[in-house]
mmCIF file of N, CA, C and O in Angstrom:
data_model
loop_
_atom_site.group_PDB
_atom_site.id
_atom_site.type_symbol
_atom_site.label_atom_id
_atom_site.label_comp_id
_atom_site.label_asym_id
_atom_site.label_seq_id
_atom_site.Cartn_x
_atom_site.Cartn_y
_atom_site.Cartn_z
ATOM 1 N N MET I 190 -16.766 -36.579 -4.858
ATOM 2 C CA MET I 190 -16.222 -35.561 -5.704
ATOM 3 C C MET I 190 -17.274 -34.480 -5.940
ATOM 4 O O MET I 190 -17.650 -34.192 -7.048
ATOM 5 N N GLN I 191 -17.769 -33.910 -4.897
ATOM 6 C CA GLN I 191 -18.773 -32.868 -4.980
ATOM 7 C C GLN I 191 -18.105 -31.506 -4.895
ATOM 8 O O GLN I 191 -17.208 -31.289 -4.103
ATOM 9 N N GLN I 192 -18.582 -30.571 -5.728
ATOM 10 C CA GLN I 192 -18.029 -29.230 -5.722
ATOM 11 C C GLN I 192 -18.703 -28.385 -4.655
ATOM 12 O O GLN I 192 -19.866 -28.587 -4.323
ATOM 13 N N ASP I 193 -17.949 -27.435 -4.141
ATOM 14 C CA ASP I 193 -18.501 -26.500 -3.165
ATOM 15 C C ASP I 193 -19.227 -25.395 -3.911
ATOM 16 O O ASP I 193 -18.609 -24.575 -4.584
ATOM 17 N N LEU I 194 -20.543 -25.363 -3.816
ATOM 18 C CA LEU I 194 -21.348 -24.383 -4.530
ATOM 19 C C LEU I 194 -21.838 -23.264 -3.611
ATOM 20 O O LEU I 194 -22.754 -22.520 -3.960
ATOM 21 N N SER I 195 -21.215 -23.106 -2.458
ATOM 22 C CA SER I 195 -21.678 -22.083 -1.531
ATOM 23 C C SER I 195 -21.382 -20.679 -2.042
ATOM 24 O O SER I 195 -22.077 -19.738 -1.692
ATOM 25 N N ASN I 196 -20.356 -20.521 -2.861
ATOM 26 C CA ASN I 196 -20.038 -19.203 -3.391
ATOM 27 C C ASN I 196 -20.393 -19.094 -4.876
ATOM 28 O O ASN I 196 -19.853 -18.252 -5.576
ATOM 29 N N ALA I 197 -21.304 -19.924 -5.358
ATOM 30 C CA ALA I 197 -21.732 -19.869 -6.757
ATOM 31 C C ALA I 197 -22.611 -18.634 -6.964
ATOM 32 O O ALA I 197 -23.325 -18.199 -6.078
ATOM 33 N N SER I 198 -22.510 -18.088 -8.147
ATOM 34 C CA SER I 198 -23.254 -16.883 -8.466
ATOM 35 C C SER I 198 -24.101 -17.122 -9.706
ATOM 36 O O SER I 198 -23.873 -18.066 -10.464
ATOM 37 N N TRP I 199 -25.055 -16.233 -9.943
ATOM 38 C CA TRP I 199 -25.867 -16.326 -11.147
ATOM 39 C C TRP I 199 -25.027 -16.087 -12.378
ATOM 40 O O TRP I 199 -25.396 -16.492 -13.476
ATOM 41 N N ARG I 200 -23.880 -15.435 -12.235
ATOM 42 C CA ARG I 200 -22.999 -15.187 -13.375
ATOM 43 C C ARG I 200 -22.373 -16.468 -13.908
ATOM 44 O O ARG I 200 -21.895 -16.510 -15.033
ATOM 45 N N ASP I 201 -22.359 -17.497 -13.091
ATOM 46 C CA ASP I 201 -21.798 -18.775 -13.529
ATOM 47 C C ASP I 201 -22.679 -19.472 -14.560
ATOM 48 O O ASP I 201 -22.232 -20.412 -15.206
ATOM 49 N N THR I 202 -23.905 -19.034 -14.727
ATOM 50 C CA THR I 202 -24.790 -19.676 -15.691
ATOM 51 C C THR I 202 -24.394 -19.370 -17.126
ATOM 52 O O THR I 202 -24.821 -20.058 -18.045
ATOM 53 N N GLY I 203 -23.587 -18.360 -17.345
ATOM 54 C CA GLY I 203 -23.136 -18.016 -18.693
ATOM 55 C C GLY I 203 -21.941 -18.825 -19.156
ATOM 56 O O GLY I 203 -21.540 -18.735 -20.315
ATOM 57 N N ARG I 204 -21.370 -19.595 -18.288
ATOM 58 C CA ARG I 204 -20.211 -20.399 -18.662
ATOM 59 C C ARG I 204 -20.642 -21.616 -19.479
ATOM 60 O O ARG I 204 -21.732 -22.151 -19.285
ATOM 61 N N PRO I 205 -19.775 -22.059 -20.400
ATOM 62 C CA PRO I 205 -20.153 -23.231 -21.209
ATOM 63 C C PRO I 205 -20.169 -24.498 -20.366
ATOM 64 O O PRO I 205 -19.405 -24.643 -19.409
ATOM 65 N N THR I 206 -21.053 -25.405 -20.745
ATOM 66 C CA THR I 206 -21.125 -26.682 -20.029
ATOM 67 C C THR I 206 -20.008 -27.591 -20.510
ATOM 68 O O THR I 206 -19.698 -27.660 -21.698
ATOM 69 N N LYS I 207 -19.399 -28.281 -19.578
ATOM 70 C CA LYS I 207 -18.279 -29.160 -19.904
ATOM 71 C C LYS I 207 -18.381 -30.445 -19.102
ATOM 72 O O LYS I 207 -18.927 -30.477 -18.005
ATOM 73 N N LEU I 208 -17.848 -31.476 -19.676
ATOM 74 C CA LEU I 208 -17.679 -32.745 -18.986
ATOM 75 C C LEU I 208 -16.192 -33.055 -19.059
ATOM 76 O O LEU I 208 -15.704 -33.558 -20.068
ATOM 77 N N GLY I 209 -15.475 -32.674 -18.026
ATOM 78 C CA GLY I 209 -14.021 -32.800 -18.056
ATOM 79 C C GLY I 209 -13.448 -31.750 -18.991
ATOM 80 O O GLY I 209 -13.657 -30.561 -18.815
ATOM 81 N N PHE I 210 -12.746 -32.187 -20.017
ATOM 82 C CA PHE I 210 -12.182 -31.258 -20.989
ATOM 83 C C PHE I 210 -13.038 -31.164 -22.244
ATOM 84 O O PHE I 210 -12.713 -30.400 -23.155
ATOM 85 N N LEU I 211 -14.133 -31.911 -22.316
ATOM 86 C CA LEU I 211 -14.994 -31.896 -23.493
ATOM 87 C C LEU I 211 -16.090 -30.847 -23.359
ATOM 88 O O LEU I 211 -16.739 -30.739 -22.326
ATOM 89 N N ASN I 212 -16.291 -30.107 -24.419
ATOM 90 C CA ASN I 212 -17.335 -29.103 -24.468
ATOM 91 C C ASN I 212 -18.670 -29.779 -24.800
ATOM 92 O O ASN I 212 -18.705 -30.877 -25.341
ATOM 93 N N SER I 213 -19.769 -29.117 -24.523
ATOM 94 C CA SER I 213 -21.078 -29.727 -24.768
ATOM 95 C C SER I 213 -21.394 -29.844 -26.258
ATOM 96 O O SER I 213 -22.291 -30.579 -26.640
ATOM 97 N N ARG I 214 -20.672 -29.138 -27.116
ATOM 98 C CA ARG I 214 -20.906 -29.239 -28.560
ATOM 99 C C ARG I 214 -20.487 -30.593 -29.120
ATOM 100 O O ARG I 214 -20.830 -30.942 -30.234
ATOM 101 N N VAL I 215 -19.757 -31.357 -28.360
ATOM 102 C CA VAL I 215 -19.291 -32.672 -28.797
ATOM 103 C C VAL I 215 -20.414 -33.702 -28.756
ATOM 104 O O VAL I 215 -20.319 -34.753 -29.371
ATOM 105 N N VAL I 216 -21.511 -33.373 -28.094
ATOM 106 C CA VAL I 216 -22.608 -34.325 -27.925
ATOM 107 C C VAL I 216 -23.184 -34.755 -29.277
ATOM 108 O O VAL I 216 -23.490 -35.930 -29.480
ATOM 109 N N PHE I 217 -23.324 -33.842 -30.219
ATOM 110 C CA PHE I 217 -23.988 -34.164 -31.485
ATOM 111 C C PHE I 217 -23.192 -35.150 -32.347
ATOM 112 O O PHE I 217 -23.776 -36.110 -32.848
ATOM 113 N N PRO I 218 -21.878 -34.983 -32.521
ATOM 114 C CA PRO I 218 -21.146 -36.018 -33.262
ATOM 115 C C PRO I 218 -21.137 -37.371 -32.551
ATOM 116 O O PRO I 218 -21.211 -38.419 -33.193
ATOM 117 N N VAL I 219 -21.073 -37.354 -31.223
ATOM 118 C CA VAL I 219 -21.090 -38.615 -30.468
ATOM 119 C C VAL I 219 -22.453 -39.291 -30.612
ATOM 120 O O VAL I 219 -22.545 -40.503 -30.811
ATOM 121 N N LEU I 220 -23.521 -38.503 -30.551
ATOM 122 C CA LEU I 220 -24.868 -39.054 -30.729
ATOM 123 C C LEU I 220 -25.046 -39.633 -32.126
ATOM 124 O O LEU I 220 -25.628 -40.708 -32.291
ATOM 125 N N LEU I 221 -24.526 -38.934 -33.135
ATOM 126 C CA LEU I 221 -24.580 -39.451 -34.506
ATOM 127 C C LEU I 221 -23.849 -40.788 -34.609
ATOM 128 O O LEU I 221 -24.330 -41.716 -35.255
ATOM 129 N N MET I 222 -22.694 -40.877 -33.958
ATOM 130 C CA MET I 222 -21.936 -42.125 -34.007
ATOM 131 C C MET I 222 -22.695 -43.263 -33.314
ATOM 132 O O MET I 222 -22.700 -44.388 -33.794
ATOM 133 N N PHE I 223 -23.343 -42.953 -32.208
ATOM 134 C CA PHE I 223 -24.078 -44.006 -31.502
ATOM 135 C C PHE I 223 -25.362 -44.407 -32.220
ATOM 136 O O PHE I 223 -25.824 -45.537 -32.093
ATOM 137 N N LEU I 224 -25.956 -43.496 -32.969
ATOM 138 C CA LEU I 224 -27.179 -43.834 -33.698
ATOM 139 C C LEU I 224 -26.906 -44.553 -35.014
ATOM 140 O O LEU I 224 -27.775 -45.273 -35.502
ATOM 141 N N HIS I 225 -25.733 -44.310 -35.604
ATOM 142 C CA HIS I 225 -25.391 -44.934 -36.879
ATOM 143 C C HIS I 225 -23.939 -45.410 -36.787
ATOM 144 O O HIS I 225 -23.017 -44.729 -37.228
ATOM 145 N N ILE I 226 -23.748 -46.574 -36.191
ATOM 146 C CA ILE I 226 -22.405 -47.056 -35.902
ATOM 147 C C ILE I 226 -21.777 -47.614 -37.174
ATOM 148 O O ILE I 226 -22.124 -48.709 -37.641
ATOM 149 N N ARG I 227 -20.888 -46.820 -37.726
ATOM 150 C CA ARG I 227 -20.095 -47.200 -38.888
ATOM 151 C C ARG I 227 -18.699 -46.631 -38.710
ATOM 152 O O ARG I 227 -18.457 -45.782 -37.844
ATOM 153 N N LEU I 228 -17.784 -47.062 -39.539
ATOM 154 C CA LEU I 228 -16.414 -46.563 -39.442
ATOM 155 C C LEU I 228 -16.350 -45.081 -39.772
ATOM 156 O O LEU I 228 -15.654 -44.310 -39.105
ATOM 157 N N TRP I 229 -17.097 -44.641 -40.791
ATOM 158 C CA TRP I 229 -17.024 -43.235 -41.184
ATOM 159 C C TRP I 229 -17.620 -42.318 -40.132
ATOM 160 O O TRP I 229 -17.159 -41.190 -39.948
ATOM 161 N N THR I 230 -18.635 -42.780 -39.390
ATOM 162 C CA THR I 230 -19.178 -41.935 -38.327
ATOM 163 C C THR I 230 -18.231 -41.886 -37.139
ATOM 164 O O THR I 230 -18.149 -40.869 -36.458
ATOM 165 N N PHE I 231 -17.508 -42.978 -36.903
ATOM 166 C CA PHE I 231 -16.502 -42.973 -35.841
ATOM 167 C C PHE I 231 -15.381 -41.994 -36.185
ATOM 168 O O PHE I 231 -14.950 -41.208 -35.335
ATOM 169 N N ILE I 232 -14.919 -42.011 -37.443
ATOM 170 C CA ILE I 232 -13.865 -41.092 -37.874
ATOM 171 C C ILE I 232 -14.364 -39.652 -37.802
ATOM 172 O O ILE I 232 -13.641 -38.753 -37.350
ATOM 173 N N LEU I 233 -15.617 -39.416 -38.209
ATOM 174 C CA LEU I 233 -16.211 -38.082 -38.125
ATOM 175 C C LEU I 233 -16.293 -37.616 -36.678
ATOM 176 O O LEU I 233 -15.998 -36.456 -36.372
ATOM 177 N N MET I 234 -16.653 -38.512 -35.776
ATOM 178 C CA MET I 234 -16.739 -38.158 -34.366
ATOM 179 C C MET I 234 -15.365 -37.798 -33.816
ATOM 180 O O MET I 234 -15.214 -36.800 -33.109
ATOM 181 N N VAL I 235 -14.351 -38.588 -34.142
ATOM 182 C CA VAL I 235 -13.000 -38.312 -33.647
ATOM 183 C C VAL I 235 -12.496 -36.973 -34.179
ATOM 184 O O VAL I 235 -11.910 -36.173 -33.439
ATOM 185 N N LEU I 236 -12.746 -36.695 -35.453
ATOM 186 C CA LEU I 236 -12.328 -35.419 -36.030
ATOM 187 C C LEU I 236 -13.064 -34.245 -35.387
ATOM 188 O O LEU I 236 -12.463 -33.204 -35.098
ATOM 189 N N ALA I 237 -14.363 -34.404 -35.168
ATOM 190 C CA ALA I 237 -15.147 -33.329 -34.561
ATOM 191 C C ALA I 237 -14.723 -33.080 -33.111
ATOM 192 O O ALA I 237 -14.580 -31.929 -32.692
ATOM 193 N N VAL I 238 -14.512 -34.148 -32.361
ATOM 194 C CA VAL I 238 -14.067 -33.997 -30.976
ATOM 195 C C VAL I 238 -12.701 -33.324 -30.938
ATOM 196 O O VAL I 238 -12.462 -32.409 -30.138
ATOM 197 N N THR I 239 -11.798 -33.743 -31.815
ATOM 198 C CA THR I 239 -10.471 -33.128 -31.871
ATOM 199 C C THR I 239 -10.568 -31.650 -32.232
ATOM 200 O O THR I 239 -9.890 -30.813 -31.630
ATOM 201 N N ALA I 240 -11.417 -31.321 -33.200
ATOM 202 C CA ALA I 240 -11.568 -29.922 -33.614
ATOM 203 C C ALA I 240 -12.143 -29.079 -32.477
ATOM 204 O O ALA I 240 -11.642 -27.979 -32.201
ATOM 205 N N PHE I 241 -13.179 -29.560 -31.807
ATOM 206 C CA PHE I 241 -13.789 -28.780 -30.735
ATOM 207 C C PHE I 241 -12.866 -28.624 -29.537
ATOM 208 O O PHE I 241 -12.823 -27.563 -28.912
ATOM 209 N N VAL I 242 -12.114 -29.667 -29.204
ATOM 210 C CA VAL I 242 -11.174 -29.570 -28.089
ATOM 211 C C VAL I 242 -10.060 -28.590 -28.432
ATOM 212 O O VAL I 242 -9.637 -27.788 -27.594
ATOM 213 N N THR I 243 -9.583 -28.617 -29.686
ATOM 214 C CA THR I 243 -8.536 -27.689 -30.108
ATOM 215 C C THR I 243 -9.042 -26.248 -30.087
ATOM 216 O O THR I 243 -8.340 -25.343 -29.611
ATOM 217 N N LEU I 244 -10.251 -26.016 -30.598
ATOM 218 C CA LEU I 244 -10.817 -24.668 -30.561
ATOM 219 C C LEU I 244 -10.997 -24.178 -29.132
ATOM 220 O O LEU I 244 -10.721 -23.015 -28.818
ATOM 221 N N ASP I 245 -11.456 -25.060 -28.255
ATOM 222 C CA ASP I 245 -11.649 -24.684 -26.864
ATOM 223 C C ASP I 245 -10.313 -24.390 -26.188
ATOM 224 O O ASP I 245 -10.223 -23.496 -25.350
ATOM 225 N N TYR I 246 -9.282 -25.111 -26.555
ATOM 226 C CA TYR I 246 -7.956 -24.894 -25.972
ATOM 227 C C TYR I 246 -7.430 -23.500 -26.317
ATOM 228 O O TYR I 246 -6.844 -22.820 -25.491
ATOM 229 N N TYR I 247 -7.665 -23.065 -27.553
ATOM 230 C CA TYR I 247 -7.207 -21.756 -27.984
ATOM 231 C C TYR I 247 -8.197 -20.638 -27.664
ATOM 232 O O TYR I 247 -7.941 -19.482 -27.975
ATOM 233 N N GLY I 248 -9.335 -20.958 -27.083
ATOM 234 C CA GLY I 248 -10.284 -19.955 -26.633
ATOM 235 C C GLY I 248 -11.246 -19.459 -27.694
ATOM 236 O O GLY I 248 -11.840 -18.393 -27.533
ATOM 237 N N TYR I 249 -11.411 -20.205 -28.762
ATOM 238 C CA TYR I 249 -12.346 -19.816 -29.816
ATOM 239 C C TYR I 249 -13.656 -20.567 -29.655
ATOM 240 O O TYR I 249 -13.683 -21.718 -29.238
ATOM 241 N N LYS I 250 -14.736 -19.897 -30.028
ATOM 242 C CA LYS I 250 -16.008 -20.582 -30.189
ATOM 243 C C LYS I 250 -16.118 -20.938 -31.667
ATOM 244 O O LYS I 250 -15.508 -20.289 -32.507
ATOM 245 N N PRO I 251 -16.901 -21.949 -32.022
ATOM 246 C CA PRO I 251 -16.987 -22.346 -33.439
ATOM 247 C C PRO I 251 -17.464 -21.223 -34.357
ATOM 248 O O PRO I 251 -16.975 -21.082 -35.468
ATOM 249 N N ILE I 252 -18.405 -20.386 -33.906
ATOM 250 C CA ILE I 252 -18.893 -19.312 -34.763
ATOM 251 C C ILE I 252 -17.819 -18.247 -34.969
ATOM 252 O O ILE I 252 -17.683 -17.684 -36.055
ATOM 253 N N VAL I 253 -17.020 -17.979 -33.958
ATOM 254 C CA VAL I 253 -15.924 -17.015 -34.084
ATOM 255 C C VAL I 253 -14.861 -17.557 -35.035
ATOM 256 O O VAL I 253 -14.328 -16.823 -35.872
ATOM 257 N N PHE I 254 -14.570 -18.836 -34.931
ATOM 258 C CA PHE I 254 -13.592 -19.442 -35.826
ATOM 259 C C PHE I 254 -14.098 -19.426 -37.271
ATOM 260 O O PHE I 254 -13.328 -19.172 -38.199
ATOM 261 N N ALA I 255 -15.383 -19.668 -37.464
ATOM 262 C CA ALA I 255 -15.952 -19.617 -38.817
ATOM 263 C C ALA I 255 -15.858 -18.208 -39.388
ATOM 264 O O ALA I 255 -15.571 -18.027 -40.580
ATOM 265 N N ARG I 256 -16.068 -17.191 -38.562
ATOM 266 C CA ARG I 256 -15.922 -15.816 -39.029
ATOM 267 C C ARG I 256 -14.478 -15.496 -39.370
ATOM 268 O O ARG I 256 -14.212 -14.751 -40.322
ATOM 269 N N CYS I 257 -13.526 -16.012 -38.608
ATOM 270 C CA CYS I 257 -12.106 -15.795 -38.914
ATOM 271 C C CYS I 257 -11.741 -16.444 -40.246
ATOM 272 O O CYS I 257 -11.019 -15.840 -41.056
ATOM 273 N N ILE I 258 -12.234 -17.646 -40.498
ATOM 274 C CA ILE I 258 -11.966 -18.330 -41.767
ATOM 275 C C ILE I 258 -12.610 -17.559 -42.916
ATOM 276 O O ILE I 258 -11.995 -17.366 -43.971
ATOM 277 N N ARG I 259 -13.837 -17.093 -42.724
ATOM 278 C CA ARG I 259 -14.521 -16.325 -43.768
ATOM 279 C C ARG I 259 -13.778 -15.033 -44.073
ATOM 280 O O ARG I 259 -13.618 -14.652 -45.240
ATOM 281 N N SER I 260 -13.291 -14.367 -43.050
ATOM 282 C CA SER I 260 -12.535 -13.136 -43.249
ATOM 283 C C SER I 260 -11.210 -13.418 -43.961
ATOM 284 O O SER I 260 -10.788 -12.636 -44.819
ATOM 285 N N TYR I 261 -10.570 -14.514 -43.627
ATOM 286 C CA TYR I 261 -9.312 -14.879 -44.285
ATOM 287 C C TYR I 261 -9.548 -15.196 -45.762
ATOM 288 O O TYR I 261 -8.770 -14.793 -46.626
ATOM 289 N N LEU I 262 -10.618 -15.926 -46.061
ATOM 290 C CA LEU I 262 -10.908 -16.283 -47.447
ATOM 291 C C LEU I 262 -11.335 -15.066 -48.277
ATOM 292 O O LEU I 262 -11.074 -15.008 -49.483
ATOM 293 N N ALA I 263 -11.987 -14.087 -47.654
ATOM 294 C CA ALA I 263 -12.423 -12.900 -48.377
ATOM 295 C C ALA I 263 -11.241 -12.018 -48.756
ATOM 296 O O ALA I 263 -11.296 -11.306 -49.755
ATOM 297 N N GLY I 264 -10.184 -12.060 -47.976
ATOM 298 C CA GLY I 264 -9.006 -11.265 -48.287
ATOM 299 C C GLY I 264 -9.060 -9.886 -47.656
ATOM 300 O O GLY I 264 -10.075 -9.475 -47.079
ATOM 301 N N PRO I 265 -7.966 -9.138 -47.793
ATOM 302 C CA PRO I 265 -7.897 -7.840 -47.125
ATOM 303 C C PRO I 265 -8.646 -6.729 -47.870
ATOM 304 O O PRO I 265 -8.939 -5.695 -47.302
ATOM 305 N N ARG I 266 -8.957 -6.931 -49.130
ATOM 306 C CA ARG I 266 -9.574 -5.885 -49.935
ATOM 307 C C ARG I 266 -11.074 -6.145 -50.082
ATOM 308 O O ARG I 266 -11.494 -7.214 -50.511
ATOM 309 N N ARG I 267 -11.873 -5.148 -49.735
ATOM 310 C CA ARG I 267 -13.317 -5.276 -49.829
ATOM 311 C C ARG I 267 -13.836 -4.306 -50.882
ATOM 312 O O ARG I 267 -13.565 -3.103 -50.819
ATOM 313 N N CYS I 268 -14.560 -4.807 -51.843
ATOM 314 C CA CYS I 268 -15.161 -3.968 -52.869
ATOM 315 C C CYS I 268 -16.607 -3.683 -52.481
ATOM 316 O O CYS I 268 -17.376 -4.598 -52.194
ATOM 317 N N VAL I 269 -16.949 -2.433 -52.460
ATOM 318 C CA VAL I 269 -18.279 -2.033 -52.024
ATOM 319 C C VAL I 269 -19.015 -1.352 -53.180
ATOM 320 O O VAL I 269 -18.471 -0.503 -53.870
ATOM 321 N N ARG I 270 -20.239 -1.754 -53.369
ATOM 322 C CA ARG I 270 -21.103 -1.112 -54.349
ATOM 323 C C ARG I 270 -22.195 -0.387 -53.578
ATOM 324 O O ARG I 270 -22.916 -1.011 -52.775
ATOM 325 N N LEU I 271 -22.320 0.885 -53.781
ATOM 326 C CA LEU I 271 -23.281 1.674 -53.029
ATOM 327 C C LEU I 271 -24.706 1.278 -53.432
ATOM 328 O O LEU I 271 -24.997 1.090 -54.598
ATOM 329 N N TRP I 272 -25.596 1.198 -52.467
ATOM 330 C CA TRP I 272 -26.951 0.731 -52.753
ATOM 331 C C TRP I 272 -27.762 1.778 -53.493
ATOM 332 O O TRP I 272 -28.719 1.459 -54.171
ATOM 333 N N TRP I 273 -27.392 3.061 -53.383
ATOM 334 C CA TRP I 273 -28.155 4.094 -54.070
ATOM 335 C C TRP I 273 -27.602 4.422 -55.447
ATOM 336 O O TRP I 273 -28.182 5.205 -56.168
ATOM 337 N N ALA I 274 -26.474 3.830 -55.800
ATOM 338 C CA ALA I 274 -25.879 4.143 -57.097
ATOM 339 C C ALA I 274 -26.361 3.199 -58.173
ATOM 340 O O ALA I 274 -26.807 2.123 -57.999
#
């Protein structure tokens, strides 16, 4: 199951690393679960893997999703105080 890398380009280095459908950000919750094997870490790992796979499916990165949540919580109205006033 070797990929043909004859037409690979340097532009491919910007793509996220994946193992099947899992993104590389899933490594940290899985590592936490393996280092501290408890039921709550297993549940945390499953929730984190589900969240990252769902975000990846919809094309969001975690930082972009966090900004969307922050913008939603802030609301449509922004109050500005001028720094020189």
